[in-house]
Every structure is written in C-alpha cells, then in structure tokens.
Amino acid sequence: RNGALYGNATYVTDAEKGQVLYLDGTKNTYAEIPMGFFDGRNKFSISFDVKPETSASSGYFTFGIGKNSSKYLFLKTTTDTFQYAITKGSWSSEQVIKATMPSTIQGVWHNVKLVVNKNRMSLYVDGELKSTVNDIATNILDFDRDVMAYFGKSFYSTDGYYKGYFDNIKVYNRELTKEEIHNENYAKVTYTAGEGGTIEGTLSQDVKKGTNATSVKAIPNYGYVFKQWSDGVTTATRQDTNVTDD
C-alpha cells in the first residue's frame, strides 16, 4: 500500500540529502500513511529524518498516529525539543517523552526514532537514546481500528500545519534494539600497528557517520622508516574524514 500527498506537498532537492519530502505549512498540505496501517501494532519502531522550519508553539503535529482528537500519538518539534505524546483522553491526559537538544533544531537535519513495545516507549535522536518511559497508560490498541497516520497534519481541526522536510521514513513491525540503532548512526574506525612500529592516538573509534575520526600518527621503531598505511596513505599522521562505514 502506498501513502498519499495532499495540498502543496511535494518532493524537492535538498543540498545535503538530495530528494526529500517538503511540506510548506499551508492548510491541507500533508502526507498520509494508508488508513489501518498501524491497526493492532502495539510493538513497532518508526524512524525518519526531519528538518523543521518553524516551531510547533504555533500548534501543529509534525507526525501523528491516531483516531481523532481524543486518541492519538504525535511528535511535536519546538525550537530545541523533540517531544512525543500519547493519549486516549485528549490533550489533558497526554503522557510525554521528549529530548531537549543543545541548540535549535530548526533548519537542521536530525534522525528521530520512536521505539514502542506495548506500554514502553523510547526516544532516540541521531542514534542516541534520549529517554524511556516504562509506564505509558495508552498503547496503539486503545485506538481501535482504522487508525490514521499523518505527516504534518494534526488531529485537532483548529491546529496549523507543519512546515519543513522529511526523509528516510521507515516503519518496523518490531522493537529495534539499542545496538541496531547505534550501528545505523555510527561507524567503527580501527587502526592497527604493523611490525616495526606503534600508533599514537585512539586505535578504535566510534565515529558518527558523516563526521571525522580523530587524528592518529604512525611511529616507527628505531631502525625502521614509515612508508605508508595499508590503504596507501603516505603521511604518518592521518585523519579520516566524512566517515560513512566501518
């Protein structure tokens, strides 16, 4: 089953990610996952990259799953916070799980994952576990059937619409493990000294994908001369940049 785009929802080219989904915040502009997709799913994980342009203080759902304005699960993006909330008794009964970031999230790509296992929810941002709540009073089964899911649209008719970008939207019918999530976002960089020398620096590094490893230096023993690394790098000091895999 395929999702649907409404209003001015469209695909645009992002300088960092290439083709992405863009919602311009105008009325009735949103993306929809087919009705019933989340029916009976009280154990699942949802992951996507998001780059908001405005704060939800103006009132909107960045992403939401639910039945109506009484039963829903939704993500709200504020100036510096990712916040999921779930309820079966409207806004006054919402239980919240959130991550406050050290700087603004507007205009910046972040990967957000929500892992749900019945009445436990865990929130990850960029591969890091930010919060877990173990006593959620509501789960998706409380939403009954014909559950709806939207990107950019609220279940409250008076709310506005999300303005920003989405990419790499994925839904899993299971609970992703902490290790899986970490490995998706980090690469292992390992340096090994050969016969006749040592390495100065951190030999095994966990590097966030797309960033740089810290510098290391090959130190030849007395009577030896450094020639090159096994991958052909000819400088004794090296720093691997824009790391994307192990």
Coordinates of N, CA and C in Angstrom, one line a residue:
R1 N 0.8 -1.2 0.0 CA 0.0 0.0 0.0 C 0.9 1.3 0.0
N2 N 0.4 2.2 -0.7 CA 1.2 3.5 -0.9 C 0.5 4.6 -0.1
G3 N 1.4 5.5 0.4 CA 0.9 6.7 1.0 C 0.4 7.7 0.0
A4 N -0.1 8.9 0.5 CA -0.6 9.9 -0.4 C -0.1 11.3 0.0
L5 N 0.0 12.2 -0.9 CA 0.4 13.6 -0.6 C -0.8 14.4 -1.0
Y6 N -1.0 15.5 -0.1 CA -2.1 16.4 -0.3 C -1.7 17.8 -0.3
G7 N -2.5 18.7 -0.9 CA -2.2 20.1 -1.0 C -0.9 20.4 -1.8
N8 N 0.0 21.2 -1.2 CA 1.2 21.5 -1.8 C 2.4 20.6 -1.5
A9 N 2.1 19.5 -0.9 CA 3.2 18.5 -0.5 C 3.9 18.1 -1.8
T10 N 5.2 18.1 -1.8 CA 6.0 17.8 -3.0 C 7.4 17.3 -2.6
Y11 N 8.1 16.8 -3.6 CA 9.5 16.4 -3.4 C 10.4 17.5 -4.0
V12 N 11.4 17.9 -3.2 CA 12.3 18.9 -3.6 C 13.7 18.4 -3.4
T13 N 14.7 19.1 -3.9 CA 16.1 18.7 -3.8 C 16.8 19.5 -2.7
D14 N 17.2 18.7 -1.7 CA 17.9 19.3 -0.5 C 19.4 19.2 -0.8
A15 N 20.2 20.2 -0.4 CA 21.6 20.3 -0.7 C 22.4 19.2 0.0
E16 N 21.8 18.7 1.2 CA 22.5 17.7 2.0 C 22.1 16.3 1.6
K17 N 20.8 16.1 1.4 CA 20.2 14.8 1.2 C 19.7 14.4 -0.2
G18 N 19.6 15.4 -1.0 CA 19.0 15.1 -2.3 C 17.5 15.2 -2.3
Q19 N 16.8 14.3 -2.9 CA 15.3 14.4 -3.0 C 14.7 14.1 -1.6
V20 N 13.9 15.0 -1.1 CA 13.2 14.9 0.1 C 11.8 15.4 0.0
L21 N 11.0 15.0 1.0 CA 9.6 15.5 1.1 C 9.5 16.8 1.7
Y22 N 8.8 17.8 1.1 CA 8.7 19.1 1.7 C 7.2 19.4 1.9
L23 N 6.8 19.9 3.0 CA 5.5 20.4 3.4 C 5.6 21.9 3.7
D24 N 4.8 22.7 3.0 CA 5.0 24.2 3.1 C 4.2 24.9 4.2
G25 N 3.5 24.1 5.0 CA 2.8 24.7 6.2 C 1.4 25.3 5.8
T26 N 1.0 25.2 4.6 CA -0.3 25.8 4.2 C -1.4 24.8 4.6
K27 N -2.6 25.3 4.7 CA -3.7 24.5 5.1 C -3.9 23.3 4.1
N28 N -4.2 22.1 4.7 CA -4.4 20.9 3.9 C -3.2 20.4 3.1
T29 N -2.0 20.8 3.6 CA -0.8 20.2 3.0 C -0.2 19.3 4.0
Y30 N -0.2 18.0 3.6 CA 0.3 16.9 4.5 C 0.5 15.6 3.7
A31 N 1.1 14.7 4.3 CA 1.3 13.3 3.8 C 0.6 12.3 4.6
E32 N 0.1 11.3 4.0 CA -0.8 10.3 4.7 C -0.3 8.9 4.5
I33 N -0.2 8.2 5.6 CA 0.1 6.7 5.5 C -1.3 6.0 5.4
P34 N -1.5 5.0 4.6 CA -2.8 4.4 4.5 C -3.5 4.0 5.8
M35 N -4.8 4.3 5.8 CA -5.6 4.0 7.0 C -5.5 2.6 7.3
G36 N -5.3 2.3 8.6 CA -5.3 0.9 9.1 C -3.9 0.3 9.1
F37 N -2.9 1.1 8.6 CA -1.5 0.6 8.6 C -1.0 0.2 10.0
F38 N -1.4 1.0 11.0 CA -1.0 0.9 12.4 C -2.0 0.1 13.2
D39 N -3.0 -0.4 12.6 CA -4.0 -1.2 13.4 C -3.3 -2.4 14.1
G40 N -3.6 -2.5 15.4 CA -3.1 -3.7 16.2 C -1.6 -3.7 16.4
R41 N -0.9 -2.6 16.1 CA 0.6 -2.6 16.2 C 0.9 -2.0 17.6
N42 N 1.0 -2.8 18.6 CA 1.4 -2.3 19.9 C 2.9 -2.6 20.2
K43 N 3.6 -3.0 19.1 CA 5.1 -3.2 19.1 C 5.6 -2.8 17.8
F44 N 6.3 -1.7 17.7 CA 6.8 -1.2 16.4 C 7.9 -0.1 16.7
S45 N 8.6 0.2 15.6 CA 9.5 1.3 15.6 C 9.3 2.2 14.4
I46 N 9.4 3.5 14.5 CA 9.3 4.4 13.4 C 10.5 5.3 13.4
S47 N 11.1 5.5 12.2 CA 12.3 6.3 12.1 C 12.1 7.2 10.9
F48 N 12.6 8.5 11.0 CA 12.6 9.4 9.9 C 13.6 10.5 10.2
D49 N 14.1 11.1 9.1 CA 14.9 12.3 9.2 C 14.0 13.5 9.1
V50 N 14.2 14.5 9.9 CA 13.3 15.7 9.9 C 14.1 17.0 10.0
K51 N 13.6 18.0 9.2 CA 14.2 19.3 9.3 C 13.1 20.3 9.4
P52 N 12.7 20.7 10.5 CA 11.6 21.7 10.7 C 12.0 23.1 10.3
E53 N 11.1 23.9 9.8 CA 11.4 25.3 9.5 C 10.8 26.2 10.5
T54 N 9.8 25.7 11.3 CA 9.1 26.6 12.3 C 8.9 25.7 13.5
S55 N 8.5 26.4 14.6 CA 8.3 25.7 15.9 C 6.9 25.4 16.1
A56 N 6.6 24.3 16.8 CA 5.2 23.8 17.0 C 4.5 24.7 18.1
S57 N 5.2 25.7 18.6 CA 4.5 26.5 19.6 C 3.3 27.2 18.9
S58 N 3.3 27.2 17.6 CA 2.1 27.8 16.9 C 1.0 26.7 16.8
G59 N 1.2 25.5 17.2 CA 0.2 24.5 17.2 C 0.1 23.6 16.0
Y60 N 0.8 22.5 15.9 CA 0.7 21.6 14.8 C 1.3 20.2 15.3
F61 N 1.0 19.2 14.5 CA 1.6 17.9 14.7 C 2.7 17.8 13.6
T62 N 3.9 17.5 14.0 CA 4.9 17.1 13.0 C 4.6 15.8 12.4
F63 N 4.2 14.8 13.2 CA 3.8 13.5 12.8 C 2.8 13.0 13.8
G64 N 1.8 12.2 13.3 CA 0.8 11.7 14.3 C 0.2 10.4 13.8
I65 N -0.2 9.6 14.8 CA -0.9 8.4 14.6 C -2.1 8.5 15.5
G66 N -3.3 8.1 15.0 CA -4.5 8.2 15.9 C -5.8 8.0 15.2
K67 N -6.8 8.2 16.0 CA -8.2 8.0 15.6 C -8.9 9.3 15.5
N68 N -8.7 10.2 16.4 CA -9.4 11.5 16.5 C -8.6 12.4 17.5
S69 N -9.3 13.5 17.9 CA -8.6 14.4 18.9 C -8.6 13.9 20.3
S70 N -9.1 12.7 20.5 CA -9.1 12.1 21.9 C -8.0 11.0 21.9
K71 N -7.8 10.3 20.8 CA -6.9 9.1 20.8 C -5.8 9.4 19.8
Y72 N -4.6 9.6 20.2 CA -3.5 9.8 19.3 C -2.2 9.7 19.9
L73 N -1.2 9.5 19.1 CA 0.3 9.6 19.4 C 0.9 10.6 18.4
F74 N 1.6 11.6 18.9 CA 2.2 12.5 18.0 C 3.5 13.1 18.4
L75 N 4.3 13.5 17.4 CA 5.5 14.2 17.6 C 5.4 15.7 17.4
K76 N 5.9 16.5 18.3 CA 5.9 17.9 18.2 C 7.4 18.4 18.2
T77 N 7.7 19.3 17.3 CA 9.1 19.8 17.2 C 9.0 21.3 17.6
T78 N 9.7 21.7 18.7 CA 9.7 23.1 19.1 C 11.0 23.7 18.7
T79 N 11.4 24.8 19.3 CA 12.7 25.4 18.9 C 13.9 24.5 19.1
D80 N 13.9 23.8 20.2 CA 15.0 22.9 20.5 C 14.6 21.6 21.1
T81 N 13.4 21.1 20.9 CA 12.9 19.9 21.5 C 12.1 19.0 20.6
F82 N 12.4 17.7 20.7 CA 11.6 16.7 20.0 C 10.7 16.1 21.1
Q83 N 9.4 16.1 21.0 CA 8.5 15.6 22.0 C 7.4 14.8 21.4
Y84 N 7.4 13.5 21.9 CA 6.2 12.6 21.6 C 5.3 12.6 22.7
A85 N 4.0 12.5 22.4 CA 3.0 12.4 23.5 C 1.9 11.4 23.0
I86 N 1.3 10.7 23.9 CA 0.3 9.7 23.6 C -0.9 9.8 24.6
T87 N -2.1 9.6 24.1 CA -3.3 9.8 25.0 C -4.5 9.0 24.4
K88 N -5.3 8.7 25.3 CA -6.7 8.2 24.9 C -7.7 9.0 25.6
G89 N -7.3 10.2 26.1 CA -8.3 11.1 26.7 C -8.0 12.5 26.4
S90 N -7.6 12.8 25.1 CA -7.4 14.1 24.6 C -6.1 14.8 25.3
W91 N -5.9 16.1 25.1 CA -4.7 16.7 25.5 C -4.4 16.7 27.0
S92 N -5.5 16.7 27.8 CA -5.3 16.8 29.2 C -4.7 15.5 29.8
S93 N -4.8 14.4 29.1 CA -4.3 13.1 29.5 C -3.0 12.6 28.8
E94 N -2.4 13.5 28.1 CA -1.1 13.2 27.3 C 0.0 12.8 28.3
Q95 N 0.7 11.7 27.9 CA 1.9 11.3 28.6 C 3.0 11.6 27.6
V96 N 4.1 12.2 28.1 CA 5.1 12.8 27.2 C 6.5 12.1 27.4
I97 N 7.2 12.0 26.3 CA 8.6 11.6 26.3 C 9.3 12.6 25.3
K98 N 10.4 13.2 25.8 CA 11.0 14.2 25.0 C 12.5 14.3 25.1
A99 N 13.1 15.0 24.1 CA 14.5 15.2 24.1 C 14.8 16.7 23.8
T100 N 15.5 17.3 24.7 CA 15.8 18.7 24.5 C 17.3 18.8 24.0
M101 N 17.4 19.4 22.9 CA 18.7 19.5 22.2 C 19.5 20.7 22.7
P102 N 20.9 20.7 22.5 CA 21.7 21.8 23.0 C 21.6 23.1 22.2
S103 N 21.0 23.0 21.0 CA 20.8 24.2 20.1 C 19.6 24.0 19.3
T104 N 19.2 25.0 18.5 CA 18.0 25.0 17.8 C 17.9 23.8 16.8
I105 N 16.8 23.2 16.6 CA 16.6 22.1 15.6 C 16.0 22.6 14.3
Q106 N 15.6 23.9 14.3 CA 15.1 24.4 13.1 C 16.1 24.6 12.0
G107 N 15.9 24.1 10.8 CA 16.8 24.2 9.7 C 18.0 23.3 9.8
V108 N 17.9 22.3 10.7 CA 18.9 21.3 10.9 C 18.3 19.9 10.8
W109 N 19.0 19.0 10.0 CA 18.5 17.6 9.9 C 18.8 16.8 11.1
H110 N 17.9 16.1 11.6 CA 18.1 15.1 12.7 C 17.3 13.8 12.4
N111 N 17.8 12.7 12.8 CA 17.1 11.4 12.7 C 16.4 11.2 14.1
V112 N 15.1 10.9 14.0 CA 14.3 10.7 15.2 C 13.7 9.3 15.1
K113 N 13.8 8.5 16.2 CA 13.3 7.2 16.2 C 12.4 7.1 17.5
L114 N 11.2 6.5 17.3 CA 10.4 6.1 18.4 C 10.3 4.6 18.4
V115 N 10.6 4.0 19.5 CA 10.5 2.5 19.7 C 9.4 2.2 20.7
V116 N 8.4 1.5 20.3 CA 7.3 1.2 21.1 C 7.1 -0.3 21.4
N117 N 7.0 -0.7 22.6 CA 6.8 -2.1 23.0 C 5.7 -2.1 24.0
K118 N 4.4 -2.2 23.6 CA 3.2 -2.1 24.4 C 3.2 -0.8 25.2
N119 N 3.5 -0.8 26.5 CA 3.4 0.4 27.3 C 4.7 1.0 27.6
R120 N 5.8 0.7 26.8 CA 7.1 1.3 27.0 C 7.4 2.0 25.7
M121 N 7.9 3.2 25.8 CA 8.3 4.0 24.6 C 9.7 4.5 24.9
S122 N 10.6 4.5 23.8 CA 11.9 5.0 23.9 C 12.1 6.0 22.7
L123 N 12.8 7.1 23.0 CA 13.0 8.1 22.0 C 14.5 8.2 21.8
Y124 N 14.9 8.1 20.5 CA 16.3 8.2 20.1 C 16.4 9.4 19.1
V125 N 17.5 10.2 19.3 CA 17.8 11.3 18.3 C 19.2 11.1 17.8
D126 N 19.4 10.9 16.5 CA 20.7 10.7 15.9 C 21.4 9.6 16.5
G127 N 20.7 8.5 16.8 CA 21.3 7.3 17.3 C 21.5 7.2 18.8
E128 N 21.2 8.3 19.5 CA 21.4 8.3 21.0 C 20.1 8.2 21.7
L129 N 20.0 7.3 22.7 CA 18.8 7.1 23.5 C 18.7 8.4 24.4
K130 N 17.6 9.1 24.2 CA 17.3 10.3 25.0 C 16.4 10.1 26.2
S131 N 15.4 9.2 26.0 CA 14.5 9.0 27.1 C 13.7 7.7 26.9
T132 N 13.3 7.1 28.0 CA 12.5 5.9 28.0 C 11.4 6.1 29.1
V133 N 10.2 5.8 28.8 CA 9.1 5.8 29.7 C 8.5 4.4 29.8
N134 N 8.4 3.8 30.9 CA 8.0 2.3 31.1 C 6.6 2.1 31.5
D135 N 5.9 3.2 31.8 CA 4.5 3.0 32.4 C 3.5 3.8 31.6
I136 N 3.6 3.8 30.3 CA 2.6 4.5 29.4 C 1.2 3.9 29.6
A137 N 0.2 4.7 29.9 CA -1.1 4.2 30.2 C -1.9 3.8 28.9
T138 N -1.4 4.3 27.8 CA -2.1 4.1 26.5 C -1.2 3.4 25.5
N139 N -1.7 2.5 24.7 CA -1.0 2.0 23.6 C -1.8 2.0 22.3
I140 N -1.3 1.6 21.2 CA -2.0 1.7 19.9 C -3.3 0.9 19.9
L141 N -3.3 -0.2 20.6 CA -4.5 -1.0 20.6 C -5.7 -0.2 21.2
D142 N -5.5 0.8 22.0 CA -6.6 1.6 22.5 C -7.2 2.5 21.4
F143 N -6.5 2.6 20.3 CA -7.1 3.4 19.2 C -8.1 2.7 18.3
D144 N -8.3 1.4 18.6 CA -9.3 0.6 17.9 C -8.8 0.3 16.5
R145 N -9.7 0.3 15.5 CA -9.3 0.0 14.1 C -9.4 1.3 13.2
D146 N -8.9 1.1 12.0 CA -8.9 2.2 11.0 C -8.1 3.4 11.6
V147 N -7.0 3.1 12.1 CA -6.1 4.1 12.7 C -5.5 4.9 11.5
M148 N -5.4 6.2 11.7 CA -4.8 7.1 10.6 C -3.4 7.5 11.1
A149 N -2.6 8.0 10.1 CA -1.3 8.5 10.4 C -0.9 9.5 9.4
Y150 N -0.5 10.7 9.9 CA -0.2 11.8 9.0 C 1.2 12.4 9.3
F151 N 1.8 12.9 8.3 CA 3.0 13.8 8.4 C 2.5 15.2 8.2
G152 N 2.6 16.0 9.2 CA 2.3 17.5 9.0 C 0.9 17.9 9.3
K153 N 0.0 17.0 9.7 CA -1.4 17.3 10.0 C -1.8 16.8 11.4
S154 N -2.5 17.7 12.1 CA -2.9 17.4 13.5 C -4.3 16.8 13.4
F155 N -4.6 16.1 14.6 CA -6.0 15.6 14.7 C -6.9 16.6 15.3
Y156 N -6.4 17.8 15.6 CA -7.3 19.0 16.0 C -7.5 19.9 14.8
S157 N -8.8 20.1 14.5 CA -9.1 20.9 13.3 C -8.6 22.3 13.3
T158 N -8.4 22.9 14.5 CA -8.0 24.3 14.6 C -6.5 24.5 14.6
D159 N -5.7 23.4 14.6 CA -4.3 23.5 14.6 C -3.8 23.9 13.2
G160 N -2.6 24.4 13.2 CA -1.9 24.7 11.9 C -1.3 23.4 11.3
Y161 N -0.5 23.6 10.3 CA 0.2 22.5 9.6 C 1.7 22.7 9.6
Y162 N 2.4 21.6 9.7 CA 3.8 21.6 9.8 C 4.5 22.2 8.6
K163 N 5.6 22.9 8.8 CA 6.4 23.4 7.7 C 7.8 22.9 7.8
G164 N 8.2 22.1 6.8 CA 9.6 21.5 6.9 C 9.7 20.3 6.0
Y165 N 10.8 19.6 6.3 CA 11.2 18.5 5.4 C 11.2 17.1 6.1
F166 N 11.1 16.1 5.4 CA 11.2 14.7 5.8 C 12.0 13.9 4.8
D167 N 12.7 12.8 5.4 CA 13.4 11.9 4.5 C 13.6 10.6 5.2
N168 N 13.9 9.5 4.5 CA 14.2 8.2 5.0 C 13.1 7.7 6.0
I169 N 11.9 7.8 5.7 CA 10.8 7.3 6.6 C 10.7 5.8 6.5
K170 N 10.8 5.2 7.7 CA 10.8 3.7 7.8 C 10.0 3.3 9.0
V171 N 9.2 2.3 8.9 CA 8.4 1.7 9.9 C 8.8 0.2 10.1
Y172 N 9.1 -0.3 11.3 CA 9.4 -1.7 11.6 C 8.3 -2.3 12.4
N173 N 8.0 -3.5 12.2 CA 7.0 -4.2 13.0 C 7.6 -4.9 14.2
R174 N 8.6 -4.3 14.7 CA 9.3 -4.9 15.9 C 10.0 -3.8 16.7
E175 N 10.5 -4.1 17.8 CA 11.3 -3.2 18.6 C 12.7 -3.2 18.2
L176 N 13.2 -2.1 17.6 CA 14.6 -2.0 17.3 C 15.5 -2.0 18.5
T177 N 16.6 -2.7 18.5 CA 17.5 -2.7 19.7 C 18.4 -1.5 19.7
K178 N 18.9 -1.2 20.9 CA 19.8 -0.1 21.1 C 21.0 -0.3 20.2
E179 N 21.5 -1.5 20.1 CA 22.7 -1.8 19.3 C 22.4 -1.5 17.8
E180 N 21.3 -1.9 17.3 CA 20.9 -1.7 15.9 C 20.9 -0.2 15.6
I181 N 20.3 0.5 16.5 CA 20.2 2.0 16.2 C 21.5 2.7 16.3
H182 N 22.4 2.2 17.2 CA 23.7 2.8 17.3 C 24.5 2.5 16.0
N183 N 24.4 1.3 15.6 CA 25.2 0.9 14.4 C 24.7 1.6 13.1
E184 N 23.5 1.9 13.1 CA 22.9 2.7 11.9 C 23.5 4.1 11.8
N185 N 23.9 4.6 13.0 CA 24.3 6.0 13.0 C 25.8 6.2 13.2
Y186 N 26.5 5.1 13.6 CA 27.9 5.2 13.9 C 28.7 4.2 13.2
A187 N 30.0 4.5 12.8 CA 30.9 3.5 12.2 C 32.1 3.3 13.1
K188 N 32.6 2.1 13.0 CA 33.8 1.7 13.8 C 35.0 1.9 12.9
V189 N 36.0 2.8 13.4 CA 37.2 3.0 12.7 C 38.4 2.4 13.5
T190 N 39.1 1.5 13.0 CA 40.2 0.8 13.8 C 41.5 1.0 13.1
Y191 N 42.5 1.3 13.8 CA 43.9 1.4 13.3 C 44.8 0.3 14.0
T192 N 45.6 -0.4 13.2 CA 46.4 -1.5 13.8 C 47.8 -1.3 13.3
A193 N 48.7 -1.3 14.3 CA 50.2 -1.1 14.0 C 50.8 -2.4 13.4
G194 N 51.6 -2.3 12.4 CA 52.3 -3.4 11.9 C 53.6 -3.6 12.6
E195 N 54.3 -4.6 12.2 CA 55.6 -4.9 12.8 C 56.6 -3.7 12.6
G196 N 57.2 -3.3 13.6 CA 58.2 -2.3 13.5 C 57.7 -0.9 13.8
G197 N 56.6 -0.8 14.5 CA 56.1 0.5 14.9 C 54.9 0.5 15.8
T198 N 54.5 1.6 16.2 CA 53.3 1.8 17.0 C 52.4 2.9 16.5
I199 N 51.2 3.1 17.0 CA 50.3 4.2 16.6 C 50.0 5.0 17.8
E200 N 50.2 6.3 17.6 CA 49.9 7.3 18.6 C 48.5 7.8 18.4
G201 N 47.6 7.7 19.4 CA 46.2 8.2 19.2 C 45.2 7.1 19.6
T202 N 44.0 7.3 19.3 CA 42.9 6.3 19.7 C 42.8 5.3 18.6
L203 N 43.1 4.0 18.9 CA 43.2 3.0 17.9 C 41.8 2.5 17.4
S204 N 40.8 2.5 18.3 CA 39.4 2.1 18.0 C 38.5 3.2 18.3
Q205 N 37.8 3.7 17.2 CA 36.9 4.9 17.4 C 35.5 4.6 16.9
D206 N 34.6 5.0 17.7 CA 33.2 5.0 17.3 C 32.9 6.4 16.7
V207 N 32.7 6.5 15.4 CA 32.5 7.8 14.8 C 31.1 8.0 14.2
K208 N 30.5 9.1 14.5 CA 29.2 9.3 14.0 C 29.3 9.5 12.4
K209 N 28.5 8.8 11.7 CA 28.6 8.8 10.3 C 28.4 10.2 9.7
G210 N 29.3 10.5 8.7 CA 29.3 11.8 8.2 C 30.2 12.8 8.8
T211 N 30.8 12.4 10.0 CA 31.8 13.2 10.7 C 33.2 12.6 10.6
N212 N 34.1 13.2 11.3 CA 35.5 12.9 11.1 C 36.1 12.1 12.3
A213 N 36.9 11.1 12.1 CA 37.7 10.5 13.1 C 38.7 11.4 13.7
T214 N 39.3 11.1 14.9 CA 40.4 11.9 15.4 C 41.7 11.4 14.8
S215 N 42.6 12.3 14.8 CA 43.9 12.1 14.1 C 44.7 11.0 14.8
V216 N 45.4 10.2 14.1 CA 46.4 9.2 14.6 C 47.7 9.4 13.9
K217 N 48.8 8.9 14.5 CA 50.1 9.0 13.9 C 50.9 7.7 14.0
A218 N 51.5 7.3 12.9 CA 52.3 6.1 12.9 C 53.7 6.4 13.4
I219 N 54.2 5.7 14.4 CA 55.5 6.0 14.9 C 56.4 4.8 14.7
P220 N 57.4 4.9 13.8 CA 58.3 3.8 13.5 C 59.3 3.5 14.7
N221 N 59.5 2.3 14.9 CA 60.6 1.9 15.9 C 62.0 2.3 15.4
Y222 N 62.9 2.3 16.3 CA 64.3 2.6 16.0 C 64.7 1.6 14.9
G223 N 65.3 2.1 13.9 CA 65.8 1.3 12.8 C 64.8 1.1 11.7
Y224 N 63.6 1.6 11.8 CA 62.5 1.5 10.8 C 62.1 2.9 10.3
V225 N 61.6 2.9 9.1 CA 61.1 4.1 8.5 C 59.6 3.9 8.0
F226 N 58.8 4.9 8.4 CA 57.4 4.8 7.9 C 57.3 5.0 6.4
K227 N 56.6 4.1 5.7 CA 56.4 4.2 4.2 C 55.0 4.6 3.9
Q228 N 54.0 3.8 4.3 CA 52.6 4.2 4.0 C 51.7 3.3 4.9
W229 N 50.4 3.7 5.0 CA 49.4 2.9 5.6 C 48.9 1.8 4.6
S230 N 48.2 0.8 5.1 CA 47.8 -0.3 4.2 C 46.9 0.1 3.1
D231 N 46.2 1.3 3.3 CA 45.3 1.7 2.2 C 45.9 2.8 1.3
G232 N 47.3 2.9 1.4 CA 48.0 3.8 0.5 C 48.3 5.2 1.0
V233 N 47.7 5.6 2.1 CA 48.0 6.9 2.6 C 49.5 7.0 3.0
T234 N 50.2 8.0 2.5 CA 51.6 8.1 2.7 C 52.1 9.0 3.8
T235 N 51.2 9.7 4.4 CA 51.6 10.6 5.6 C 51.5 9.8 6.9
A236 N 52.4 10.0 7.8 CA 52.4 9.3 9.0 C 51.2 9.7 9.9
T237 N 50.9 11.0 9.8 CA 49.7 11.4 10.5 C 48.5 11.4 9.6
R238 N 47.4 10.9 10.0 CA 46.2 10.9 9.2 C 45.0 11.2 10.0
Q239 N 44.0 11.7 9.3 CA 42.6 11.9 9.9 C 41.6 11.5 8.9
D240 N 40.8 10.5 9.1 CA 39.8 10.0 8.2 C 38.6 10.9 8.3
T241 N 38.2 11.5 7.2 CA 37.1 12.5 7.3 C 35.8 11.9 6.6
N242 N 34.7 12.5 6.9 CA 33.4 12.1 6.4 C 33.2 10.6 6.4
V243 N 33.4 10.0 7.5 CA 33.3 8.5 7.7 C 31.9 8.1 7.5
T244 N 31.7 7.1 6.6 CA 30.4 6.6 6.3 C 30.2 5.1 6.6
D245 N 31.3 4.3 6.8 CA 31.1 2.9 7.2 C 32.4 2.4 7.9
D246 N 32.3 1.2 8.4 CA 33.4 0.6 9.1 C 34.7 0.5 8.3

